[in-house]
Coordinates of C-alpha atoms in Angstrom, one line a residue:
X662 CA 52.6 -23.5 -147.6
X663 CA 52.3 -20.3 -146.0
X664 CA 55.3 -18.3 -145.5
X665 CA 56.9 -18.9 -142.3
X666 CA 55.4 -16.4 -139.5
X667 CA 52.0 -16.2 -141.4
X668 CA 49.1 -18.6 -139.9
X669 CA 47.1 -20.3 -142.1
X670 CA 43.3 -19.3 -142.6
X671 CA 42.5 -23.0 -141.3
X672 CA 44.8 -22.0 -138.1
X673 CA 42.9 -18.5 -137.8
X674 CA 39.7 -20.4 -138.2
X675 CA 40.3 -22.8 -135.3
X676 CA 41.5 -20.0 -132.7
X677 CA 38.0 -18.8 -132.3
X678 CA 37.4 -15.4 -130.4
X679 CA 39.9 -14.2 -128.2
X680 CA 39.2 -14.4 -124.1
X681 CA 37.1 -11.6 -122.9
X682 CA 38.7 -12.6 -118.9
X683 CA 39.6 -15.3 -117.2
X684 CA 37.2 -16.4 -114.5
X685 CA 39.1 -19.0 -112.0
X686 CA 41.7 -20.2 -114.7
X687 CA 39.4 -20.7 -117.5
X688 CA 38.9 -17.9 -120.7
X689 CA 35.8 -16.3 -120.4
X690 CA 34.9 -16.1 -124.4
X691 CA 31.9 -13.2 -123.9
X692 CA 30.6 -11.6 -121.0
X693 CA 27.6 -12.6 -119.4
X694 CA 24.4 -10.8 -119.9
X695 CA 23.6 -10.7 -116.2
X696 CA 26.8 -9.0 -115.1
X697 CA 26.4 -6.7 -112.4
X698 CA 28.4 -3.8 -111.8
X699 CA 28.9 -1.9 -109.0
X700 CA 28.8 1.9 -109.5
X701 CA 32.1 2.6 -107.2
X702 CA 34.2 -0.2 -109.2
X703 CA 35.1 2.5 -112.1
X704 CA 35.3 5.0 -109.4
X705 CA 38.7 6.9 -110.4
X706 CA 41.1 7.1 -107.2
X707 CA 43.3 10.0 -107.1
X708 CA 46.7 10.3 -105.4
X709 CA 45.5 10.4 -101.5
X710 CA 47.4 13.1 -99.8
X711 CA 47.2 13.7 -96.0
X712 CA 45.9 17.1 -96.1
X713 CA 46.0 20.3 -98.3
X714 CA 49.5 21.3 -97.2
X715 CA 50.7 17.6 -98.2
X716 CA 48.6 18.3 -102.3
X717 CA 50.4 21.8 -102.2
X718 CA 53.6 20.6 -101.1
X719 CA 53.1 17.9 -103.7
X720 CA 52.8 20.3 -106.1
X721 CA 55.3 22.4 -105.7
X722 CA 58.2 19.6 -105.6
X723 CA 57.0 17.8 -108.5
X724 CA 57.6 20.9 -110.6
X725 CA 60.3 21.8 -108.7
X726 CA 59.3 25.4 -107.7
X727 CA 61.4 27.5 -105.0
X728 CA 59.7 27.5 -101.9
X729 CA 60.8 30.5 -100.9
X730 CA 59.8 32.0 -104.1
X731 CA 56.3 30.4 -105.1
X732 CA 54.8 31.0 -108.3
X733 CA 51.3 31.5 -107.0
X734 CA 49.4 31.8 -110.3
X735 CA 50.7 28.0 -111.2
X736 CA 50.4 26.4 -108.0
X737 CA 46.7 27.8 -107.7
X738 CA 45.5 27.0 -110.8
X739 CA 46.7 23.1 -110.9
X740 CA 45.1 23.2 -106.5
X741 CA 41.5 24.1 -108.1
X742 CA 42.1 21.5 -110.3
X743 CA 42.6 19.2 -107.8
X744 CA 39.9 20.7 -105.7
X745 CA 37.7 20.2 -108.5
X746 CA 38.2 16.6 -109.0
X747 CA 37.9 15.6 -105.6
X748 CA 34.5 17.7 -105.4
X749 CA 32.9 15.1 -107.3
X750 CA 33.8 12.1 -105.6
X751 CA 33.5 13.4 -102.0
X752 CA 32.2 16.6 -100.8
X753 CA 32.8 16.0 -97.1
X754 CA 36.4 15.5 -97.9
X755 CA 36.8 19.0 -100.6
X756 CA 35.7 21.3 -97.7
X757 CA 39.5 21.4 -95.9
X758 CA 40.6 21.6 -99.4
X759 CA 38.5 24.7 -100.5
X760 CA 39.7 26.7 -97.3
X761 CA 43.1 26.5 -98.5
X762 CA 42.2 27.4 -101.6
X763 CA 41.1 30.2 -100.3
X764 CA 44.2 31.2 -99.0
X765 CA 45.7 30.3 -102.1
X766 CA 43.4 32.7 -104.1
X767 CA 43.5 35.7 -101.1
X768 CA 47.3 35.1 -101.1
X769 CA 47.0 35.4 -105.5
X770 CA 45.1 38.7 -105.2
X771 CA 47.4 40.5 -102.5
X772 CA 50.1 40.0 -104.6
X773 CA 48.6 41.9 -107.8
X774 CA 47.7 44.9 -105.4
X775 CA 50.4 47.8 -105.8
X776 CA 53.0 47.6 -103.2
X777 CA 52.6 50.1 -100.2
X778 CA 55.6 51.3 -98.8
X779 CA 56.2 52.8 -95.6
X780 CA 59.1 54.5 -94.1
X781 CA 61.8 52.7 -97.0
X782 CA 60.5 49.5 -95.7
X783 CA 60.0 46.6 -98.4
X784 CA 56.5 45.5 -97.3
X785 CA 56.0 42.0 -96.4
X786 CA 55.7 39.2 -98.9
X787 CA 51.7 37.6 -98.9
X788 CA 53.2 34.4 -99.0
X789 CA 55.5 34.2 -96.2
X790 CA 53.0 32.9 -93.6
X791 CA 52.3 29.9 -96.0
X792 CA 55.9 29.3 -96.8
X793 CA 56.3 29.1 -93.3
X794 CA 53.6 26.8 -92.7
X795 CA 54.8 24.6 -95.4
X796 CA 58.6 24.1 -94.4
X797 CA 57.2 23.0 -90.6
X798 CA 54.8 20.7 -92.4
X799 CA 58.1 19.3 -94.4
X800 CA 60.0 18.8 -91.3
X801 CA 57.5 16.9 -89.6
X802 CA 57.1 14.9 -92.8
X803 CA 60.4 14.1 -93.2
X804 CA 60.4 12.9 -89.2
X805 CA 57.8 10.8 -89.5
X806 CA 59.4 8.6 -92.2
X807 CA 62.4 8.6 -90.5
X808 CA 60.8 7.2 -87.5
X809 CA 58.9 4.7 -90.4
X810 CA 61.6 3.3 -91.5
X811 CA 63.1 2.0 -88.0
X812 CA 62.2 -1.3 -87.1
X813 CA 59.3 -2.4 -85.8
X814 CA 58.2 -5.3 -83.6
X815 CA 55.5 -7.0 -86.0
X816 CA 55.9 -5.6 -89.5
X817 CA 59.5 -5.7 -89.8
X818 CA 61.0 -8.5 -87.1
X819 CA 58.6 -11.2 -85.0
X820 CA 59.1 -11.5 -81.4
X821 CA 60.9 -15.7 -81.3
X822 CA 58.7 -18.0 -79.5
X823 CA 60.0 -21.2 -78.4
X824 CA 58.3 -24.2 -77.2
X825 CA 59.8 -26.6 -74.3
X826 CA 58.1 -29.6 -73.5
X827 CA 58.4 -30.2 -69.8
X828 CA 59.2 -33.9 -69.1
X829 CA 56.8 -35.6 -66.3
X830 CA 59.3 -37.3 -64.7
X831 CA 60.4 -35.7 -61.6
X832 CA 64.0 -34.4 -60.7
X833 CA 65.6 -33.4 -57.5
X834 CA 68.1 -31.1 -57.4
X835 CA 71.6 -32.2 -56.4
X836 CA 72.9 -31.0 -53.2
X837 CA 76.8 -30.9 -52.3
X838 CA 78.5 -30.2 -49.1
X839 CA 79.1 -26.5 -49.6
X840 CA 75.3 -26.0 -50.3
X841 CA 74.8 -28.2 -46.7
X842 CA 77.4 -26.4 -44.8
X843 CA 76.0 -22.7 -46.3
X844 CA 72.6 -23.9 -44.7
X845 CA 73.7 -25.3 -41.3
X846 CA 75.5 -21.5 -40.7
X847 CA 72.3 -19.5 -41.7
X848 CA 70.4 -21.7 -39.4
X849 CA 73.3 -21.3 -36.5
X850 CA 72.9 -17.5 -36.9
X851 CA 69.3 -17.2 -36.8
X852 CA 69.0 -19.3 -33.9
X853 CA 71.6 -16.6 -31.7
X854 CA 69.3 -14.3 -33.0
X855 CA 66.5 -15.5 -31.3
X856 CA 68.6 -17.1 -28.2
X857 CA 67.9 -15.4 -24.6
X858 CA 70.6 -14.0 -22.8
X859 CA 70.6 -15.3 -19.0
X860 CA 72.0 -13.1 -16.3
X861 CA 72.7 -14.9 -13.4
X862 CA 73.1 -13.5 -9.6
X863 CA 77.3 -14.3 -8.8
X864 CA 77.7 -13.6 -4.5
X865 CA 80.8 -11.7 -4.1
X866 CA 82.0 -10.4 -0.4
X867 CA 83.9 -7.1 -0.5
X868 CA 85.3 -7.7 3.1
X869 CA 86.4 -11.2 1.4
X870 CA 88.5 -9.2 -1.0
X871 CA 89.9 -6.5 1.3
X872 CA 91.4 -9.7 3.7
X873 CA 93.0 -11.1 0.6
X874 CA 94.9 -7.7 -0.5
X875 CA 95.6 -7.4 3.2
X876 CA 97.4 -10.9 3.0
X877 CA 98.8 -10.3 -0.5
X878 CA 100.5 -6.8 0.9
X879 CA 101.9 -8.8 4.1
X880 CA 104.5 -10.4 2.1
X881 CA 106.1 -7.6 0.1
X882 CA 106.6 -4.0 1.2
X883 CA 105.9 -2.8 -2.7
X884 CA 103.1 -4.1 -4.9
X885 CA 102.4 -2.8 -8.2
X886 CA 98.5 -1.4 -8.5
X887 CA 97.8 -3.8 -12.0
X888 CA 99.3 -6.8 -10.1
X889 CA 96.4 -6.9 -7.2
X890 CA 93.9 -7.5 -10.4
X891 CA 93.4 -11.4 -12.2
X892 CA 91.8 -10.3 -15.6
X893 CA 90.9 -14.0 -16.1
X894 CA 88.2 -13.8 -13.3
X895 CA 85.6 -11.5 -14.8
X896 CA 84.6 -8.3 -15.1
X897 CA 82.2 -8.6 -11.4
X898 CA 85.7 -10.1 -9.7
X899 CA 87.7 -7.1 -10.9
X900 CA 85.0 -4.5 -10.1
X901 CA 84.8 -6.0 -6.2
X902 CA 88.2 -5.9 -5.6
X903 CA 88.6 -2.8 -6.9
X904 CA 86.0 -1.2 -4.5
X905 CA 87.8 -3.5 -1.6
X906 CA 90.8 -1.9 -2.4
X907 CA 89.3 1.3 -1.6
X908 CA 87.8 0.6 1.3
X909 CA 90.9 -0.2 2.4
X910 CA 92.7 3.3 1.6
X911 CA 89.3 4.9 3.2
X912 CA 90.7 2.8 6.1
X913 CA 93.7 4.0 6.1
X914 CA 94.9 0.2 5.8
X915 CA 97.1 0.8 2.7
X916 CA 98.7 3.2 0.9
X917 CA 98.8 4.2 -2.6
X918 CA 101.9 6.1 -3.8
X919 CA 103.5 7.3 -7.6
X920 CA 107.0 8.9 -7.4
X921 CA 105.5 11.0 -10.7
X922 CA 103.3 12.1 -12.8
X923 CA 102.7 8.8 -15.2
X924 CA 104.6 6.8 -12.9
X925 CA 103.6 3.2 -12.1
X926 CA 101.9 3.0 -9.2
X927 CA 102.0 1.3 -5.8
X928 CA 100.1 -0.4 -2.8
X929 CA 101.7 -0.9 0.7
X930 CA 100.5 -1.5 4.0
X931 CA 100.0 1.7 6.1
X932 CA 101.8 -0.4 9.1
X933 CA 104.1 -3.0 10.4
X934 CA 102.7 -6.0 10.1
X935 CA 103.7 -7.9 13.8

């Protein structure tokens, strides 16, 4: 008997060849003769970047370089290596990356030249413009990530949809006494807005009112001015009565007197009745 853990020759023989792959769950013991492999199936996909600045920022951050003091030689060498791989697979995509490569080589060349000093001022760093663009791009990329982290409808949340079955039975709304009263009040208000105001003529005689005032004064020596008017008879009667009073004063049949300013006004006859 074989030792524990060791496969016997019979078991190894019965195991058969190892499966190359599985097709629909079934083991595939050997590769088919008519297997077609497309040329793009074995293509090597590199890390996807959104542009030259994205690639350059990745190379700097991956190696913890100080972005304010970029080692141009190392970064340019790594960048050109990546460009060479991209150029083999997608020449059109490599065009914009080549422009950045030319800029890196130019910066590297300028850094190798002797530094020219004018008026004891330190010459400008050739990397300054590149550093500025990298910092701005990093800020925009960080802002884009923060916006993308916010919940989005359709990606993180779904709009709730509720289907309510409507009953085919017709149900009339209930009306209480308060609603009926409010509707009636609104109807009355609308009726008053369209109502026509009819003005009628009332025959009033000034002479008749003059006679009435004289009769009133015959029974008293002095009558207060306000006592000669009755507001309850309406404005037209009061106006005609006042005109009659003025006519009597004009004809000197009555006297209108006042003891002092703001004192009560009195009316009396100008003659003594017989």
